[in-house]
Amino acid sequence: MNKKKLNKRQYAYQVIRSRIIDGQYVPGQRIVIDQIAKEVNSSHIPVREAIHQLESEQLIEYKPNIGAVVKGINNQVYIETLEVLAVLEGYATALSAAHIDQSGIDELVRINDQMEQCLKNYELDKIGIYNREFHFSIYDYCPNQFLIANIQEMWQRLDVVRNTGFTFFPKRTPHSIEEHNQIISYFQNGADFSTIENYTRNHKLNTLEAFKQTNEA
């Protein structure tokens, strides 16, 4: 019985969360529990539990006399998410360095070359895709899967931000590509753990700085 209840909660959670991530549910939109319960063929309890979980992830909030609504993303949420991601990605990249092989390094070179080509062709919509692929190709070699799961959650939160109006920073892209090349060089030359961790953390913080400058302009 408990297993069935857990499965219903997980299903409701995935349904609601995916709609928030892809922009189907927009900030301020009310989550109708009856409707979700019918869709996942469950009682209200698993749906409420799913909503509480999403509330803890700051994707949903409760408003008086309204109920559960999709939480609007603001600048501070974006900043805080990038700060956490900088720490997690720095550590994960440094962990991955001890395990990545030549084929993995070759793949990183290929992806970064694709990013550079997209920049030359002004295909800005593809740059973010290749950027994500670059980093997650590194994490394929990270032995700490719990760490990677948390990084994935942070990236998904940033997806919500992007779907609510924030855009990629074109001026940041050439520097990002150069920094990717430096990370590749560290892998090739067997740089020590702290060097890779610090550099990758700053790589993400540079994106945060670009965001701040954009919003101050």
PDB file of N, CA and C in Angstrom, residues 9 26 42 87 98 106 110 159 214:
ATOM      1  N   ARG A   9       2.643   9.530  -5.737  1.00  0.00           N
ATOM      2  CA  ARG A   9       3.252  10.808  -5.395  1.00  0.00           C
ATOM      3  C   ARG A   9       4.352  11.160  -6.391  1.00  0.00           C
ATOM      4  N   VAL A  26       2.987  28.551 -15.941  1.00  0.00           N
ATOM      5  CA  VAL A  26       3.710  29.824 -15.851  1.00  0.00           C
ATOM      6  C   VAL A  26       3.635  30.372 -14.426  1.00  0.00           C
ATOM      7  N   SER A  42      -5.324   9.300  -8.954  1.00  0.00           N
ATOM      8  CA  SER A  42      -5.018   9.113  -7.537  1.00  0.00           C
ATOM      9  C   SER A  42      -5.954   9.961  -6.690  1.00  0.00           C
ATOM     10  N   VAL A  87      29.864  25.855  -6.748  1.00  0.00           N
ATOM     11  CA  VAL A  87      30.541  25.000  -5.774  1.00  0.00           C
ATOM     12  C   VAL A  87      30.436  23.530  -6.175  1.00  0.00           C
ATOM     13  N   ALA A  98      40.152  12.593 -12.507  1.00  0.00           N
ATOM     14  CA  ALA A  98      40.922  11.378 -12.240  1.00  0.00           C
ATOM     15  C   ALA A  98      40.421  10.183 -13.037  1.00  0.00           C
ATOM     16  N   ASP A 106      38.594  13.963 -26.051  1.00  0.00           N
ATOM     17  CA  ASP A 106      38.315  14.231 -27.470  1.00  0.00           C
ATOM     18  C   ASP A 106      36.874  14.696 -27.666  1.00  0.00           C
ATOM     19  N   ARG A 110      35.457  18.259 -29.236  1.00  0.00           N
ATOM     20  CA  ARG A 110      34.457  18.305 -30.310  1.00  0.00           C
ATOM     21  C   ARG A 110      33.294  19.211 -29.936  1.00  0.00           C
ATOM     22  N   ASP A 159      16.620  26.167 -15.870  1.00  0.00           N
ATOM     23  CA  ASP A 159      15.727  26.061 -17.024  1.00  0.00           C
ATOM     24  C   ASP A 159      14.429  26.823 -16.769  1.00  0.00           C
ATOM     25  N   THR A 214      24.643  42.463 -16.832  1.00  0.00           N
ATOM     26  CA  THR A 214      23.523  42.631 -17.768  1.00  0.00           C
ATOM     27  C   THR A 214      22.348  43.331 -17.108  1.00  0.00           C
TER      28      THR A 214
END
